[in-house]
mmCIF file of C-alpha atoms in Angstrom:
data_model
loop_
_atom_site.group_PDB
_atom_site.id
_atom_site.type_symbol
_atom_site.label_atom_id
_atom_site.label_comp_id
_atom_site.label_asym_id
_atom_site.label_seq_id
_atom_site.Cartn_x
_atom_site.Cartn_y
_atom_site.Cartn_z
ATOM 1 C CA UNK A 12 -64.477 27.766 -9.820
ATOM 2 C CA UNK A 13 -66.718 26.221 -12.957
ATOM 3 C CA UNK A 14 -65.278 27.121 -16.513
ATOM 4 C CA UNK A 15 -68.066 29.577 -16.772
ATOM 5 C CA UNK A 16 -67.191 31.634 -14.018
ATOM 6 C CA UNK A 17 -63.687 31.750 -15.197
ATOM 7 C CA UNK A 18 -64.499 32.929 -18.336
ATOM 8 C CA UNK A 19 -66.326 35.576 -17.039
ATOM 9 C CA UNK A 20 -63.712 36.836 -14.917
ATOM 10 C CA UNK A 21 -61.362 37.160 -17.602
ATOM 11 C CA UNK A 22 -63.782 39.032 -20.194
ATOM 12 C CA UNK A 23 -64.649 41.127 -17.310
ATOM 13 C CA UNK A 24 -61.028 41.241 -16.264
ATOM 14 C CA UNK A 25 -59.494 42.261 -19.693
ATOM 15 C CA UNK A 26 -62.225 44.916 -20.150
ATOM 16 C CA UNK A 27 -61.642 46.476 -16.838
ATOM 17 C CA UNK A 28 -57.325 46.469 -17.490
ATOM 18 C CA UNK A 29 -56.850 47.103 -21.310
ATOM 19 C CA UNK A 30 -56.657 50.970 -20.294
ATOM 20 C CA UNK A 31 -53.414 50.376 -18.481
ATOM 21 C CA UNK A 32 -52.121 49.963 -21.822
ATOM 22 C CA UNK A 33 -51.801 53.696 -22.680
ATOM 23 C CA UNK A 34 -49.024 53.812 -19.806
ATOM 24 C CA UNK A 35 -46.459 52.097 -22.173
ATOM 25 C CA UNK A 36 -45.200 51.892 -25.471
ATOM 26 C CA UNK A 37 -44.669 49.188 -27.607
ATOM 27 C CA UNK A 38 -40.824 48.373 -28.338
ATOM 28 C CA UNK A 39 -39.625 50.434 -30.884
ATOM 29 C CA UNK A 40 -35.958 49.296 -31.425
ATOM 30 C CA UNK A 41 -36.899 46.338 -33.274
ATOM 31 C CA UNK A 42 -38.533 47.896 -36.179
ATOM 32 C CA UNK A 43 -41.189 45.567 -36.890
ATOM 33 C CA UNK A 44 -42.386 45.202 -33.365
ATOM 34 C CA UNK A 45 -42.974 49.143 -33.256
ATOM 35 C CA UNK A 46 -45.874 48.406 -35.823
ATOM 36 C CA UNK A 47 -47.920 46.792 -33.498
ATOM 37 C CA UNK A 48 -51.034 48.444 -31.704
ATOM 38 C CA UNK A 49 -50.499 48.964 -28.322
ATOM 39 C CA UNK A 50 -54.408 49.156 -27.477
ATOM 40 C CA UNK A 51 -54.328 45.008 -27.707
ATOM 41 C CA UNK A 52 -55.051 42.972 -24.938
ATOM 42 C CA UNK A 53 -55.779 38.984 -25.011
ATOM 43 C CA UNK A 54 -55.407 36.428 -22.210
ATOM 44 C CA UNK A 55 -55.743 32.585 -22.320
ATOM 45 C CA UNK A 56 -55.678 30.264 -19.417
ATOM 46 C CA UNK A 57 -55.001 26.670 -19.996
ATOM 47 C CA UNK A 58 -56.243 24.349 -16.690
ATOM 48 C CA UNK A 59 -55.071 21.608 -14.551
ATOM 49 C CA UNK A 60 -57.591 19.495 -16.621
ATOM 50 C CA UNK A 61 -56.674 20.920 -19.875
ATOM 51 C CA UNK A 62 -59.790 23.059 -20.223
ATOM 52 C CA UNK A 63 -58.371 25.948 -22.276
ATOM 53 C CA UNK A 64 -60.408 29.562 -21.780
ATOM 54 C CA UNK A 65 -59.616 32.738 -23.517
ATOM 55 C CA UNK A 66 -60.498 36.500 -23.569
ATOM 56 C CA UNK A 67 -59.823 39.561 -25.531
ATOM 57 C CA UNK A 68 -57.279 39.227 -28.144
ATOM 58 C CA UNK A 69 -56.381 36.055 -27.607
ATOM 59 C CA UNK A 70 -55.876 34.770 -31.292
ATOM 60 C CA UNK A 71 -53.669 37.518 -31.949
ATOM 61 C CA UNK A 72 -50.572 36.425 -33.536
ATOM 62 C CA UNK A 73 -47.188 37.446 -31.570
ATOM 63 C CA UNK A 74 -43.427 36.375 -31.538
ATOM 64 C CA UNK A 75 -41.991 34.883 -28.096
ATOM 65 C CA UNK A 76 -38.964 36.787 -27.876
ATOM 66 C CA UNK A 77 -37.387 36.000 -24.769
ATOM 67 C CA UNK A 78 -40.051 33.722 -23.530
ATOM 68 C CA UNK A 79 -37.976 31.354 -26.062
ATOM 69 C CA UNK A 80 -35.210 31.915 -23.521
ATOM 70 C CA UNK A 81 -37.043 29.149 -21.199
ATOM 71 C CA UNK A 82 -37.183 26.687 -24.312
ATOM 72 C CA UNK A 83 -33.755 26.832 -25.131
ATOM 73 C CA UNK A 84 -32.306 26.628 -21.922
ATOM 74 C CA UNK A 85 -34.973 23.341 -21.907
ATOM 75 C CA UNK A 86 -32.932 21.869 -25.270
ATOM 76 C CA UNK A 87 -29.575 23.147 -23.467
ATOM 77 C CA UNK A 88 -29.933 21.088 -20.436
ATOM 78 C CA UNK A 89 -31.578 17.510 -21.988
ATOM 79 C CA UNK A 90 -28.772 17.360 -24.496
ATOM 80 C CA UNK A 91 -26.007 18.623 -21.675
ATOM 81 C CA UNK A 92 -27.181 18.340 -18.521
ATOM 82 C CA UNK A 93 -27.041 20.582 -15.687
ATOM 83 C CA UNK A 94 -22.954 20.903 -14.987
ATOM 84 C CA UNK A 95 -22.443 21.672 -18.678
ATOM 85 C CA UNK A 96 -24.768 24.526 -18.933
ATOM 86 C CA UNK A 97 -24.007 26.009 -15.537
ATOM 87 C CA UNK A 98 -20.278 26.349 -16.224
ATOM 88 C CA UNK A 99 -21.073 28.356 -18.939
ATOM 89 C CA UNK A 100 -24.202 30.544 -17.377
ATOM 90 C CA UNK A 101 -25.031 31.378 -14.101
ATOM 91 C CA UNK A 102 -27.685 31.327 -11.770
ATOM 92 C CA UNK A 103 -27.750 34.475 -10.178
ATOM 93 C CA UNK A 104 -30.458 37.568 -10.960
ATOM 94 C CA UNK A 105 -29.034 40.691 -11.880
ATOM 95 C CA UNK A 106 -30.309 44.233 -11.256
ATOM 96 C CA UNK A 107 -29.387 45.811 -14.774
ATOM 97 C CA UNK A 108 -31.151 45.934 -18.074
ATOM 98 C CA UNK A 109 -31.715 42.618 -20.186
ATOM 99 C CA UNK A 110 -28.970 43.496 -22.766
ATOM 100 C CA UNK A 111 -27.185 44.990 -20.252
ATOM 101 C CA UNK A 112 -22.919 44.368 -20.837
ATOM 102 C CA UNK A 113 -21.716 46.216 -17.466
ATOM 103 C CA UNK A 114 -21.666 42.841 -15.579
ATOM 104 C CA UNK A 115 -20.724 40.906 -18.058
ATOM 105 C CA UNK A 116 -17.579 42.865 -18.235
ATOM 106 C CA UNK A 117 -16.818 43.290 -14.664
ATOM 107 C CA UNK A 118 -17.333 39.601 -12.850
ATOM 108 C CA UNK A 119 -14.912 36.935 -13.115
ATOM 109 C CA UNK A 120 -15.121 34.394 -14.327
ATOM 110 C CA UNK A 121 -16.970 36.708 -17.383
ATOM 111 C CA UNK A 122 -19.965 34.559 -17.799
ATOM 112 C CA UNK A 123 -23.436 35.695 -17.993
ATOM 113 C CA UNK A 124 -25.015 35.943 -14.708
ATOM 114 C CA UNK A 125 -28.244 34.007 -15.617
ATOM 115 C CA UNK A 126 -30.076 32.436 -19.008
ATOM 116 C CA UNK A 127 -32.844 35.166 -18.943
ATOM 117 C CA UNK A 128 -30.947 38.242 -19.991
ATOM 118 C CA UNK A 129 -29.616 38.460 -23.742
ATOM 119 C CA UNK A 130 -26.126 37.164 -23.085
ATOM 120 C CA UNK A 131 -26.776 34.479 -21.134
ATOM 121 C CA UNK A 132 -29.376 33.169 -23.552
ATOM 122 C CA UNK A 133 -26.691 33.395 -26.560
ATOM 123 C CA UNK A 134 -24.384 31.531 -24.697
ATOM 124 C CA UNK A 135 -27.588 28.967 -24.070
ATOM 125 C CA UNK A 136 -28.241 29.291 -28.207
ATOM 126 C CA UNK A 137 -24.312 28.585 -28.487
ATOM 127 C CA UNK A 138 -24.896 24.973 -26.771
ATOM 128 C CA UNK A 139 -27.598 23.713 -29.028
ATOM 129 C CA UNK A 140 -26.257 21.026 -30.915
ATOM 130 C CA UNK A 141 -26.621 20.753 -34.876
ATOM 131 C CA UNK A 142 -24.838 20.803 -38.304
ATOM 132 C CA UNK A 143 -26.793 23.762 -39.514
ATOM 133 C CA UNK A 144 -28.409 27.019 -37.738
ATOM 134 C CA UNK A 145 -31.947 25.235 -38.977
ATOM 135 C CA UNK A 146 -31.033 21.694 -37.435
ATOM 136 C CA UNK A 147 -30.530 23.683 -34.462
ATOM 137 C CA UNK A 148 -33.269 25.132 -34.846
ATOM 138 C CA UNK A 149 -35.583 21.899 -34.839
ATOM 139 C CA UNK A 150 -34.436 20.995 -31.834
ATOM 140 C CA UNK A 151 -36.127 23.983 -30.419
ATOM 141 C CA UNK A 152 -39.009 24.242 -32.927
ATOM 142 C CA UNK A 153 -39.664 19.946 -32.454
ATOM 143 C CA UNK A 154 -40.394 20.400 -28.846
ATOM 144 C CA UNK A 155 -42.202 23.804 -28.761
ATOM 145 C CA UNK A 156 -44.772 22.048 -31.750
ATOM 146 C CA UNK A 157 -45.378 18.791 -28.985
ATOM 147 C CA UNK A 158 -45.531 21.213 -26.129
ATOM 148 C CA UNK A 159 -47.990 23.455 -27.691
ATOM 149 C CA UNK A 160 -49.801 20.539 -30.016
ATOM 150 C CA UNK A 161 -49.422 22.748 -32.958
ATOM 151 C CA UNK A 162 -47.195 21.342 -35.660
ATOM 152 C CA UNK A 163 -47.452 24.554 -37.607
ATOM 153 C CA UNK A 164 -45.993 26.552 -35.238
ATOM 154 C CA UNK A 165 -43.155 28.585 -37.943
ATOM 155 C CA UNK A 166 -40.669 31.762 -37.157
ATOM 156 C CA UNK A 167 -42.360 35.080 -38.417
ATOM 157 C CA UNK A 168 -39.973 36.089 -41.207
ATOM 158 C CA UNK A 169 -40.303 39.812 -40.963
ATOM 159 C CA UNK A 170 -39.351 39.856 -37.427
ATOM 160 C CA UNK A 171 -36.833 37.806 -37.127
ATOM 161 C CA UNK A 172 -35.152 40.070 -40.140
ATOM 162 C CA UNK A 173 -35.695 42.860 -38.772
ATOM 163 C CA UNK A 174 -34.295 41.958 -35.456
ATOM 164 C CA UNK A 175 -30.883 40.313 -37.251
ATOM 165 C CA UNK A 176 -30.803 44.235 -39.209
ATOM 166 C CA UNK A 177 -30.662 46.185 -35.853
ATOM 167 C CA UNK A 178 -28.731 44.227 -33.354
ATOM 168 C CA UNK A 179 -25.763 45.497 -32.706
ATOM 169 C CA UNK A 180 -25.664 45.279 -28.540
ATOM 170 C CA UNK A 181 -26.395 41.762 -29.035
ATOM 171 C CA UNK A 182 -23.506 40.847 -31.533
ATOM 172 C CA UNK A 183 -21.134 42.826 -29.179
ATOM 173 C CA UNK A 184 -22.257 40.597 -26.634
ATOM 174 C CA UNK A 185 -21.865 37.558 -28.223
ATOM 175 C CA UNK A 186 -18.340 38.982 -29.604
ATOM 176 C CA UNK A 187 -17.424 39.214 -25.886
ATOM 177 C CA UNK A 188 -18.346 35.713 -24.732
ATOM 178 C CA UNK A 189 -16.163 34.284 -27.707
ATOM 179 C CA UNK A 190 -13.133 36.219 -27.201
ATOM 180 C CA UNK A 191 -14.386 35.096 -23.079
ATOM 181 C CA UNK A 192 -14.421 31.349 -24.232
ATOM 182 C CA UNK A 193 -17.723 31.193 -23.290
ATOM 183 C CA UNK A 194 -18.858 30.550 -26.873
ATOM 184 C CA UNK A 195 -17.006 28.115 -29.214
ATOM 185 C CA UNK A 196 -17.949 28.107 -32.949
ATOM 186 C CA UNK A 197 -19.584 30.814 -34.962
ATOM 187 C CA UNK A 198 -21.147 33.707 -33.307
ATOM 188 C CA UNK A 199 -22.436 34.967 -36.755
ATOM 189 C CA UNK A 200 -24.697 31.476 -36.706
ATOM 190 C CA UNK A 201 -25.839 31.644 -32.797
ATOM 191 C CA UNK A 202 -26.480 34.778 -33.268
ATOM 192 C CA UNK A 203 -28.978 33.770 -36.166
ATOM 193 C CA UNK A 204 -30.478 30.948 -34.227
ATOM 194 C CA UNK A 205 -30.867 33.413 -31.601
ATOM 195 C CA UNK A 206 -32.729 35.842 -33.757
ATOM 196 C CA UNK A 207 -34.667 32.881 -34.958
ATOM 197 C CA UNK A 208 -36.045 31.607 -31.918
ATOM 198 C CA UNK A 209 -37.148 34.627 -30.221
ATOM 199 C CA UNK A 210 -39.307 35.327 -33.312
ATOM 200 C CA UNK A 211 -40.985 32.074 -33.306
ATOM 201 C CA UNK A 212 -44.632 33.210 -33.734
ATOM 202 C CA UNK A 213 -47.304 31.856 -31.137
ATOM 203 C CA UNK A 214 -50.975 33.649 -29.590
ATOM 204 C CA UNK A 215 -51.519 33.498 -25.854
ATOM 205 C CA UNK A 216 -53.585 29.754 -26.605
ATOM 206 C CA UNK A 217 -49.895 28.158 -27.414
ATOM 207 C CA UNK A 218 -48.397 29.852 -24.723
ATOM 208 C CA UNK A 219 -50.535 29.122 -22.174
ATOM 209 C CA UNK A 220 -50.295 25.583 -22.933
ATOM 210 C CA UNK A 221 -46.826 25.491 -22.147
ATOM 211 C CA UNK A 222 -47.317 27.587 -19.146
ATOM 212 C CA UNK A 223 -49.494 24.793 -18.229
ATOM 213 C CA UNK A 224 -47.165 21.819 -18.820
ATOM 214 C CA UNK A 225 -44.584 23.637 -17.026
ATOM 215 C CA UNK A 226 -46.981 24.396 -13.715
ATOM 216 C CA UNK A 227 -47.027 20.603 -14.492
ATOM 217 C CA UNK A 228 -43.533 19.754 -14.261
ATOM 218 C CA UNK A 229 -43.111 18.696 -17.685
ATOM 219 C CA UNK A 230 -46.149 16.588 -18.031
ATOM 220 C CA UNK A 231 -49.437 17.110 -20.724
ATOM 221 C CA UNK A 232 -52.433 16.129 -19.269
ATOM 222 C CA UNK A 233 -53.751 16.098 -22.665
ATOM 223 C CA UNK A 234 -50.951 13.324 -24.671
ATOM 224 C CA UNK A 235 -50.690 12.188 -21.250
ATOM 225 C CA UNK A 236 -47.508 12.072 -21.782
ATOM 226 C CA UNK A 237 -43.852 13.073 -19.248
ATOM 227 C CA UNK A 238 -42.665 15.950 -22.217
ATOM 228 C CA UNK A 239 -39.579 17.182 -20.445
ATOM 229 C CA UNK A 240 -37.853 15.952 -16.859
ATOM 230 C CA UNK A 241 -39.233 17.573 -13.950
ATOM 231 C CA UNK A 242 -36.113 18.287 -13.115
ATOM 232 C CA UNK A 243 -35.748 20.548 -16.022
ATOM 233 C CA UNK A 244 -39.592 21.988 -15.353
ATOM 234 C CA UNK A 245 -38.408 22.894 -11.940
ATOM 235 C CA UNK A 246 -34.851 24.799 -12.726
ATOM 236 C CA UNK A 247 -36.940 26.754 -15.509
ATOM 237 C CA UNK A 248 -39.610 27.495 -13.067
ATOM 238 C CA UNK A 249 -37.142 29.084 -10.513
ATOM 239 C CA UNK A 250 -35.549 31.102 -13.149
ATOM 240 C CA UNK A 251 -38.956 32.611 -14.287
ATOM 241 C CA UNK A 252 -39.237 33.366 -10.682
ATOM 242 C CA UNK A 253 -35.435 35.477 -10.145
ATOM 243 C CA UNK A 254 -35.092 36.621 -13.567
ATOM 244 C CA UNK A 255 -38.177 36.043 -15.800
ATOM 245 C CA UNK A 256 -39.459 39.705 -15.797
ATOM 246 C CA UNK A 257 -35.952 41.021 -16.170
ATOM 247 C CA UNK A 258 -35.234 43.731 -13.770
ATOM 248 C CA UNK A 259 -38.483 43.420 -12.530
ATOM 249 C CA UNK A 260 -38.641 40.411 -11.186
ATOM 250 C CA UNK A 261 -38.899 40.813 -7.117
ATOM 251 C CA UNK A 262 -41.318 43.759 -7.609
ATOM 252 C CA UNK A 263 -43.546 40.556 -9.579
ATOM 253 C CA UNK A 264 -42.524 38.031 -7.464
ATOM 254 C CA UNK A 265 -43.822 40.175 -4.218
ATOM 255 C CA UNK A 266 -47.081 42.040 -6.299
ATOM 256 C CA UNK A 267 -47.978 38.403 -8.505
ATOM 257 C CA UNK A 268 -46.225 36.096 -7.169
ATOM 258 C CA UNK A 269 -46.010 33.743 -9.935
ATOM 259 C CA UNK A 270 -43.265 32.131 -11.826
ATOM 260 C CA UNK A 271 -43.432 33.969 -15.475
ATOM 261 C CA UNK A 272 -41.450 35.023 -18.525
ATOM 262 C CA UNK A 273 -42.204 38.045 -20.359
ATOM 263 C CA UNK A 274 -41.125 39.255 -23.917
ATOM 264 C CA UNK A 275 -40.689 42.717 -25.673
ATOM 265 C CA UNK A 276 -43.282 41.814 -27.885
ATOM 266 C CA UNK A 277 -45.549 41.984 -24.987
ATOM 267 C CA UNK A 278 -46.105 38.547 -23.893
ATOM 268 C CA UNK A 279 -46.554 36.793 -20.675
ATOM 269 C CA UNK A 280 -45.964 33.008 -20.032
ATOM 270 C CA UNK A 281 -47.193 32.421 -16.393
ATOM 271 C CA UNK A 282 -47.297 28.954 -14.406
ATOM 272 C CA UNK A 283 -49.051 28.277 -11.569
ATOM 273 C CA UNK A 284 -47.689 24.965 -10.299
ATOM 274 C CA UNK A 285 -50.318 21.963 -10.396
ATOM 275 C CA UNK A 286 -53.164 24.767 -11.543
ATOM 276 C CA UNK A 287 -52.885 26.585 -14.881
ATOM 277 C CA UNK A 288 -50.591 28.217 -17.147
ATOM 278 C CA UNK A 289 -51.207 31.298 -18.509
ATOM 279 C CA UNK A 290 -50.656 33.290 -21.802
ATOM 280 C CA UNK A 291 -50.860 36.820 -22.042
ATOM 281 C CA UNK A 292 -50.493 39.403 -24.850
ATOM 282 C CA UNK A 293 -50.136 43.159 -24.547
ATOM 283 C CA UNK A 294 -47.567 44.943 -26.490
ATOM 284 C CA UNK A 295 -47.746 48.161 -24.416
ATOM 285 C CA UNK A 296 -44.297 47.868 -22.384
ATOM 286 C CA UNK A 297 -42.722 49.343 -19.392
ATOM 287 C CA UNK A 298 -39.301 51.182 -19.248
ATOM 288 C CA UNK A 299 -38.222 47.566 -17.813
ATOM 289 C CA UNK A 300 -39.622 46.027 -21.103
ATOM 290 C CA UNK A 301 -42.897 44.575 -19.750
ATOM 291 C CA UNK A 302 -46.343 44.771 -20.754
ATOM 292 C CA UNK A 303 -48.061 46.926 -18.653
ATOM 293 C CA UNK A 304 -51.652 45.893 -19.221
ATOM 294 C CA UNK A 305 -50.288 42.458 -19.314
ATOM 295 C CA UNK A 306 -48.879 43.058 -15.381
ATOM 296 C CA UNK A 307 -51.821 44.434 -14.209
ATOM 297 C CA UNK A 308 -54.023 41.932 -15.640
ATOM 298 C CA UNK A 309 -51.850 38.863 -14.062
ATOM 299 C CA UNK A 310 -51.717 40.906 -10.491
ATOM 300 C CA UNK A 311 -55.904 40.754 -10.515
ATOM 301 C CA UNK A 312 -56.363 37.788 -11.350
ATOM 302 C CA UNK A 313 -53.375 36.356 -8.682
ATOM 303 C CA UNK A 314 -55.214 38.743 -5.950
ATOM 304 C CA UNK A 315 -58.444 37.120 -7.102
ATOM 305 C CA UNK A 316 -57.925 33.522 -7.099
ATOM 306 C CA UNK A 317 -55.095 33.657 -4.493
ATOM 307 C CA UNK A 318 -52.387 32.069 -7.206
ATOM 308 C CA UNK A 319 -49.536 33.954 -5.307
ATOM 309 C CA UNK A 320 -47.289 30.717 -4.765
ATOM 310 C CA UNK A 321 -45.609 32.424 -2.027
#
């Protein structure tokens, strides 16, 4: 397909889906994301080529939440390597909600089951090297800014505060894995570099470029440079596949049939190896905590230009 035809799929696309969006309801236990308006819909599609194509409220600012999860796990494994961070984490999917603590409590040994859901990616934050929260930070922040090509990619404030105010599943969580010797240190500061991270602020442009670089296996066709080990692309992938739409995930892996991450902020990072990445933005969720509209528009567009990888 040209670049024009693409376009017009995805104005045409958007238009025909943003309705889907009165199904859900944006997330509402994180104060600040309840202010957003659920009626938004934006989709950007970065290409093989590094053509990047966009439609509907594309330029609207949003924070990754647990997309992040993917990035940090990324930092996790180039500092560690894969034994480290497995003995920690597992591998497995899980049926339960994403800050579910049943399993947590009842496996042995009582590590998370994957990085995707909140207490595996604490114990992931808890592995990031630094002297301070914000030098562990960087780490994170220095590779999402080359991935994405935007060096002023920052953490929306407001968010991130208001997520640190009302999270009290999440510090019993991360209370758990420390008295589980999963996490060493402080769990007051992971927990803050946590928080941090998932409210790094991005539109569905940035994260459709590193959809794309992923789909690429680490490289940027547009540095032209090898950004992360294609070892590390491919684990990430695979997880975005089992457990990348939380509970979800086999219903999207049998209906989409792409490798993606969602957020509760409503996006979508989707990678379609050696084609596109693509970024989506809907804050409308379902009861699992993803977009609706965002879903449905993904499902066309797979059913459209065959991107099912399976």
């Amino acid at each position: 397909m040209d670049h024009i035809n693409i376009q017009q799929v995805l104005e045409q696309t958007v238009q025909e889906t943003v309705s889907e969006a009165e199904k859900g309801e944006v997330a509402s236990y994180i104060p600040e994301l309840a202010r957003q308006d659920k009626r938004r819909l934006g989709i950007s599609v970065c290409l093989k080529d590094g053509t990047l194509l966009s439609a509907g409220d594309a330029h609207l600012p949003f924070t990754l939440q647990s997309i992040s999860k993917i990035f940090s796990l990324m930092v996790a494994l180039c500092e560690h390597g894969e034994r480290y961070v497995f003995e920690r984490v597992g591998k497995e999917p899980t049926g339960d909600p994403f800050n579910s603590i049943i399993k947590l409590e009842t496996i042995k040994p009582h590590k998370p089951l994957n990085p995707m859901i909140n207490a595996g990616a604490i114990a992931v934050a808890g592995m990031i090297p630094g002297a301070t929260v914000e030098k562990r930070l960087e780490k994170i922040m220095r590779l999402l800014r080359k991935m994405t090509g935007n060096p002023e990619l920052r953490v929306n404030y407001d968010v991130y505060q208001s997520e640190k105010q009302t999270a009290d599943r999440n510090r019993a969580l991360a209370y758990f894995l420390k008295e589980s010797k999963i996490l060493s240190g402080d769990v007051e500061e992971t927990l803050d570099l946590y928080f941090r991270h998932c409210s790094i602020e991005v539109t569905t442009v940035e994260v459709a470029r590193l959809a794309a670089i992923l789909a690429a296996d680490g490289y940027d066709i547009v540095s032209g440079e090898q950004l992360l080990p294609r070892e590390v692309a491919r684990i990430c992938k695979t997880f975005m596949v089992t457990c990348g739409m939380y509970n979800a995930s086999g219903e999207f892996a049998i209906d989409v049939g792409i490798p993606a991450k969602s957020g509760v902020a409503g996006g979508i990072m989707a990678s379609v190896p050696q084609r596109m990445g693509l970024g989506v933005f809907g804050p409308a969720l379902d009861e699992k905590g993803n977009s609706v509209a965002g879903v449905k528009l993904l499902q066309r567009l797979s059913d459209m230009w065959d991107l099912s990888i399976f």
